PDB file of C-alpha atoms in Angstrom:
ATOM      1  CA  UNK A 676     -38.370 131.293  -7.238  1.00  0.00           C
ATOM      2  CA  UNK A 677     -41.791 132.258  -6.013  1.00  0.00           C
ATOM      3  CA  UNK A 678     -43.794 134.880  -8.057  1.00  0.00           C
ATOM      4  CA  UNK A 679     -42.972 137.509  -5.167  1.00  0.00           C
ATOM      5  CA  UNK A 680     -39.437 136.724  -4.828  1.00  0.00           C
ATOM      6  CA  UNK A 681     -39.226 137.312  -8.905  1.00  0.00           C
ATOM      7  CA  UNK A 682     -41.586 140.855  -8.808  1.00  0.00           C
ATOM      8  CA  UNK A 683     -39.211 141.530  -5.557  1.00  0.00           C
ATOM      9  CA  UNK A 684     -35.748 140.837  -7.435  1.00  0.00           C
ATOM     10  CA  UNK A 685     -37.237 142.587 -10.438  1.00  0.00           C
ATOM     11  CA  UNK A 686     -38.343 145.588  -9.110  1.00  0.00           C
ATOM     12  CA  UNK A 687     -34.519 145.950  -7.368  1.00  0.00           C
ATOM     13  CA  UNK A 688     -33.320 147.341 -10.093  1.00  0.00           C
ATOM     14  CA  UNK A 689     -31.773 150.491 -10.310  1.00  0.00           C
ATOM     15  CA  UNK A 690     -33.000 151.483 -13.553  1.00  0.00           C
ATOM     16  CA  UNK A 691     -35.968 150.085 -15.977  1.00  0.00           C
ATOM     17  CA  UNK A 692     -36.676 149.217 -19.266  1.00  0.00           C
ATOM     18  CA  UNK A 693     -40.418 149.969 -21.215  1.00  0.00           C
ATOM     19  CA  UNK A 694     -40.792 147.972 -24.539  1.00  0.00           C
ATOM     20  CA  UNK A 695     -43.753 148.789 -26.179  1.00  0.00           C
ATOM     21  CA  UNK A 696     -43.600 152.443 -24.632  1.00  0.00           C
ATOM     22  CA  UNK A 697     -46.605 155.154 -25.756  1.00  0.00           C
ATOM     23  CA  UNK A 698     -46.793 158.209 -26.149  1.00  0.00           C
ATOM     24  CA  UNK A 699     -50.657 158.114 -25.755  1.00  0.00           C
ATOM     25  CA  UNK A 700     -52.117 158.297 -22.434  1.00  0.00           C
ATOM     26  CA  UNK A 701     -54.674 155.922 -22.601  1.00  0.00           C
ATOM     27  CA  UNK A 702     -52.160 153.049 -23.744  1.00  0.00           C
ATOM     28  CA  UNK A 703     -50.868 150.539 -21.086  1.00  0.00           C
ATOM     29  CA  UNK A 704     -47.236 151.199 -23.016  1.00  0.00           C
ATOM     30  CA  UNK A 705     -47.677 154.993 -21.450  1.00  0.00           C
ATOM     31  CA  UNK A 706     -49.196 153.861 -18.127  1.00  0.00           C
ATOM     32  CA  UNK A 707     -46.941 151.541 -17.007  1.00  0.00           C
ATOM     33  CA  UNK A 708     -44.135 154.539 -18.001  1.00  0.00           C
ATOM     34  CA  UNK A 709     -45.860 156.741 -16.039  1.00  0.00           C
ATOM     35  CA  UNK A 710     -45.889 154.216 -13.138  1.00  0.00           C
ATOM     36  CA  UNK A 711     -42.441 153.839 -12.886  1.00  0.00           C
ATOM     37  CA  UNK A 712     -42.466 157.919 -12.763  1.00  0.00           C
ATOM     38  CA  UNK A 713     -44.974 157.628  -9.826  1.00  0.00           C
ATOM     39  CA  UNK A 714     -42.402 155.774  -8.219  1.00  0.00           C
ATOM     40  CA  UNK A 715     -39.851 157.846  -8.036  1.00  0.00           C
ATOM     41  CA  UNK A 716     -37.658 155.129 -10.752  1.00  0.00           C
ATOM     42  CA  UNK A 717     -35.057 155.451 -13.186  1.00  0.00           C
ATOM     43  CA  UNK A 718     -37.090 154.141 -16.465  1.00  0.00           C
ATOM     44  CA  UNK A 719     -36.278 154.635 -20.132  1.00  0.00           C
ATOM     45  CA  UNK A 720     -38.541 154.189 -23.087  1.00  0.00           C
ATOM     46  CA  UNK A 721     -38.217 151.947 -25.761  1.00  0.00           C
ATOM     47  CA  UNK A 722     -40.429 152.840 -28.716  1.00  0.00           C
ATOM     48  CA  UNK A 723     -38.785 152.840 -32.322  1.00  0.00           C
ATOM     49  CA  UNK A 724     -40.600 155.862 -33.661  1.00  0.00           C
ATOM     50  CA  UNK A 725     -40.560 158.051 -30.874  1.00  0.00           C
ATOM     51  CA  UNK A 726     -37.978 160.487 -29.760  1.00  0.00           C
ATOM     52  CA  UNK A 727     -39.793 161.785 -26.419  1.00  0.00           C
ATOM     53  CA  UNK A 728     -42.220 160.429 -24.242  1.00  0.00           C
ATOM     54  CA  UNK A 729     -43.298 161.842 -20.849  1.00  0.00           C
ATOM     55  CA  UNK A 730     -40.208 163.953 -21.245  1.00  0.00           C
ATOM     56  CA  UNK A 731     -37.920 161.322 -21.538  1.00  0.00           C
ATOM     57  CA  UNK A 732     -35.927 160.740 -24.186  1.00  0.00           C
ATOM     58  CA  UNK A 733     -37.038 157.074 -26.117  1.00  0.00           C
ATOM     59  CA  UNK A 734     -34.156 154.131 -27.500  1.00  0.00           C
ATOM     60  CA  UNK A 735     -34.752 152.739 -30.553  1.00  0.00           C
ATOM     61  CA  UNK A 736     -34.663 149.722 -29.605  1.00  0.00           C
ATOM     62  CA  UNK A 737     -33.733 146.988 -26.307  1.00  0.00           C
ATOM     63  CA  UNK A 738     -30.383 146.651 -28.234  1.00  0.00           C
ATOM     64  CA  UNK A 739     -30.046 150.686 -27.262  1.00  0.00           C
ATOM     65  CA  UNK A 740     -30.882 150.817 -24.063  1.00  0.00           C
ATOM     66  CA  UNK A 741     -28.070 151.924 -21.547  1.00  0.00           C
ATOM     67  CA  UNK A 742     -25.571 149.283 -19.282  1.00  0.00           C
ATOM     68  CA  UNK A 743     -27.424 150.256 -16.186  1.00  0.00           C
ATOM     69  CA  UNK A 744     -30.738 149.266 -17.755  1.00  0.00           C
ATOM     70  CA  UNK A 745     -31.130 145.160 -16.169  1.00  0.00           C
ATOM     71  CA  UNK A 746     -35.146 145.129 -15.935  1.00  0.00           C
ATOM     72  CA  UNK A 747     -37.436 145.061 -19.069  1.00  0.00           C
ATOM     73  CA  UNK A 748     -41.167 145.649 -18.959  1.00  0.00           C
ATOM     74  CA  UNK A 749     -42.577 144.427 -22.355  1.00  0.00           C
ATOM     75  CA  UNK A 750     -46.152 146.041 -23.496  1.00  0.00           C
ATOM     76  CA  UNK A 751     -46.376 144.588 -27.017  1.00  0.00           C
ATOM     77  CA  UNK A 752     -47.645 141.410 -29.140  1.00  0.00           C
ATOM     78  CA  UNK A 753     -46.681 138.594 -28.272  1.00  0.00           C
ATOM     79  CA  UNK A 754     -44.585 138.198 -31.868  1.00  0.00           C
ATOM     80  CA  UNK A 755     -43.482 141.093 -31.210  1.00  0.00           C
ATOM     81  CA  UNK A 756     -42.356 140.424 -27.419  1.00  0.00           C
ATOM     82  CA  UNK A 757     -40.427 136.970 -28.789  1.00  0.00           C
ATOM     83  CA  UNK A 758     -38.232 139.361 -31.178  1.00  0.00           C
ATOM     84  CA  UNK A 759     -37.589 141.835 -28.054  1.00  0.00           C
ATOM     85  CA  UNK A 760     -36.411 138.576 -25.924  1.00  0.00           C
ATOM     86  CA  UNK A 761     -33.552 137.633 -28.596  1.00  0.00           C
ATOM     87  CA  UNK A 762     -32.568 141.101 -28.290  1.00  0.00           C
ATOM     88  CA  UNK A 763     -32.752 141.323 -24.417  1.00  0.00           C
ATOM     89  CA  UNK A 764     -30.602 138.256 -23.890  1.00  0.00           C
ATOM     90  CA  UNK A 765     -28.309 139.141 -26.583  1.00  0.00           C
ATOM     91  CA  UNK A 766     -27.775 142.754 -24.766  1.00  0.00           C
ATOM     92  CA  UNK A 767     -27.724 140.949 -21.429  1.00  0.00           C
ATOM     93  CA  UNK A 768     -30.914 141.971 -19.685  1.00  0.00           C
ATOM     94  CA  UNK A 769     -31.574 139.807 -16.524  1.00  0.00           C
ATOM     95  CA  UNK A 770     -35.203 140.577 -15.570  1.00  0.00           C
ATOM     96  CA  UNK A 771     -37.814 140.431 -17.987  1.00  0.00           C
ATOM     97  CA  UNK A 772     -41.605 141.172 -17.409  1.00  0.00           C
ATOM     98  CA  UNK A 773     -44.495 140.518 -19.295  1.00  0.00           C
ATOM     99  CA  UNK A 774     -46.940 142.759 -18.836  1.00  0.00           C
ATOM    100  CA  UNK A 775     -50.625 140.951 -19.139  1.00  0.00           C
ATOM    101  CA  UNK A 776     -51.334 140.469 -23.039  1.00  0.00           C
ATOM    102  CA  UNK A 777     -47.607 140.379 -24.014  1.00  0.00           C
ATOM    103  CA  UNK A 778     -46.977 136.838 -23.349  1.00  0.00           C
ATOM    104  CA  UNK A 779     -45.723 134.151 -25.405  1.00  0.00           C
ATOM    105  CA  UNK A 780     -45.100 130.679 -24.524  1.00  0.00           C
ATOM    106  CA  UNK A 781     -41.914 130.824 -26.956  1.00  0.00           C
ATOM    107  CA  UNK A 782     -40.984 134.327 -25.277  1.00  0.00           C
ATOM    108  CA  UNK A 783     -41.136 132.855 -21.871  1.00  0.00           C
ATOM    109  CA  UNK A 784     -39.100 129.642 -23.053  1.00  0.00           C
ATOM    110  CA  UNK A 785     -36.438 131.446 -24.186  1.00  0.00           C
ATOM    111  CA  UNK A 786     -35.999 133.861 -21.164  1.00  0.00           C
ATOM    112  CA  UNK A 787     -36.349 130.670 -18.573  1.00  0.00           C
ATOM    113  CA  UNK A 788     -33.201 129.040 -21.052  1.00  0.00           C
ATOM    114  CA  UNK A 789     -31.197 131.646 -20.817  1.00  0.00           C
ATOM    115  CA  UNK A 790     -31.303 131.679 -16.593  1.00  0.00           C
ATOM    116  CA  UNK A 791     -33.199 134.960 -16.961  1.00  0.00           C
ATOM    117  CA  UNK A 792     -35.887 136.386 -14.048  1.00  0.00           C
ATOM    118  CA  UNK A 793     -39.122 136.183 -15.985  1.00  0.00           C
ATOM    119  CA  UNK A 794     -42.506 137.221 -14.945  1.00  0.00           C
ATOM    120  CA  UNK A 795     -45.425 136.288 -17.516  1.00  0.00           C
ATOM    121  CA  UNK A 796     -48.514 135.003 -15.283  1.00  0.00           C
ATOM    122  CA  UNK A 797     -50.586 137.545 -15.795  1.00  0.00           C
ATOM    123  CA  UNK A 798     -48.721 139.556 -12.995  1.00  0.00           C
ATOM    124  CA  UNK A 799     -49.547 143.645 -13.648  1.00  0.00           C
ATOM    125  CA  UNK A 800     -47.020 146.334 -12.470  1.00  0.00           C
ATOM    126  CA  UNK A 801     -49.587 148.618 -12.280  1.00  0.00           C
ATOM    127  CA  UNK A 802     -51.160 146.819 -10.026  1.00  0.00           C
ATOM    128  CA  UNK A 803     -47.651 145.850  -7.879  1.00  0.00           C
ATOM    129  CA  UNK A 804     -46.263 149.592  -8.333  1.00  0.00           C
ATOM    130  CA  UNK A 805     -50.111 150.875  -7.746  1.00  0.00           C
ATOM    131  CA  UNK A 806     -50.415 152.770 -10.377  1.00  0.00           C
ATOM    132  CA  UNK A 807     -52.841 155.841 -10.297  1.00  0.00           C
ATOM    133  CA  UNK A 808     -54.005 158.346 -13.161  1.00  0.00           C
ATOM    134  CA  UNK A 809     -53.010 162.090 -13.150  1.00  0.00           C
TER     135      UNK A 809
END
C-alpha cells in the first residue's frame, strides 16, 4: 500500500486510539486529541496517570482500550512506542500511526510482521485531519 491508501484505511475507522495523550495544551499528545475532536471522531485517550482529558475519560493503557477501538495514534518515545506495539498487537489493533518523533525502526518492524497498517514516515495527522488551535 501507498502512504495515502494507509492514512485513507486508517482514518476509516470508526473509533481512535491516542497513546501518549496530554492533558496540556501545548503538547502534540493533547493536539492531536483535540484533532480528532475537530473532526467530529470517536477518540479515546490513553495516558496512564490521567483520568480525564478534554472531557473524556483516559484508559490506562492500549491493553484497556475498548473492542471498537482498531486505530492507534502513538505520541511518545520511541522506547516507549515499541512497548505500546507489543501491547497493540497483543489486543489486536490493526492500524497503527506514528506520529512524527515516535518512531522506531523496531516499532515499525514489529507492526509490518504482524500484517498491521502502519504509518511512521514522518506522516502528521494534524496536518492530514488539519488541525487548528481553539
Amino acid at each position: 500500500m501507498d502512504i495515502i491508501t494507509r492514512i485513507n484505511t486508517f482514518l476509516a475507522a470508526d473509533a481512535f486510539g491516542v497513546v501518549g495523550a496530554s492533558s496540556k495544551p501545548h503538547k502534540y499528545g493533547n493536539k492531536v486529541l483535540r484533532c480528532y475532536q475537530q473532526n467530529n471522531r470517536t477518540v479515546v485517550p490513553v495516558n496512564p496517570v490521567e483520568k480525564e482529558i478534554e472531557g473524556l475519560v483516559c484508559v490506562a493503557s492500549v491493553s484497556d482500550l475498548p473492542d471498537h477501538v482498531k486505530s492507534i495514534s502513538i505520541i511518545t518515545p520511541p522506547q516507549v512506542t515499541e512497548k505500546v506495539v507489543e501491547q497493540a498487537i497483543a489486543r489486536g489493533i490493526k492500524h497503527v500511526w506514528m506520529q512524527p518523533g515516535a518512531e522506531s525502526p523496531v516499532a515499525v518492524a514489529a507492526c509490518e510482521a504482524a500484517g498491521l497498517n502502519v504509518i511512521a514516515d514522518g506522516s502528521c495527522l494534524l496536518v492530514v485531519l488539519g488541525y487548528h488551535e481553539h
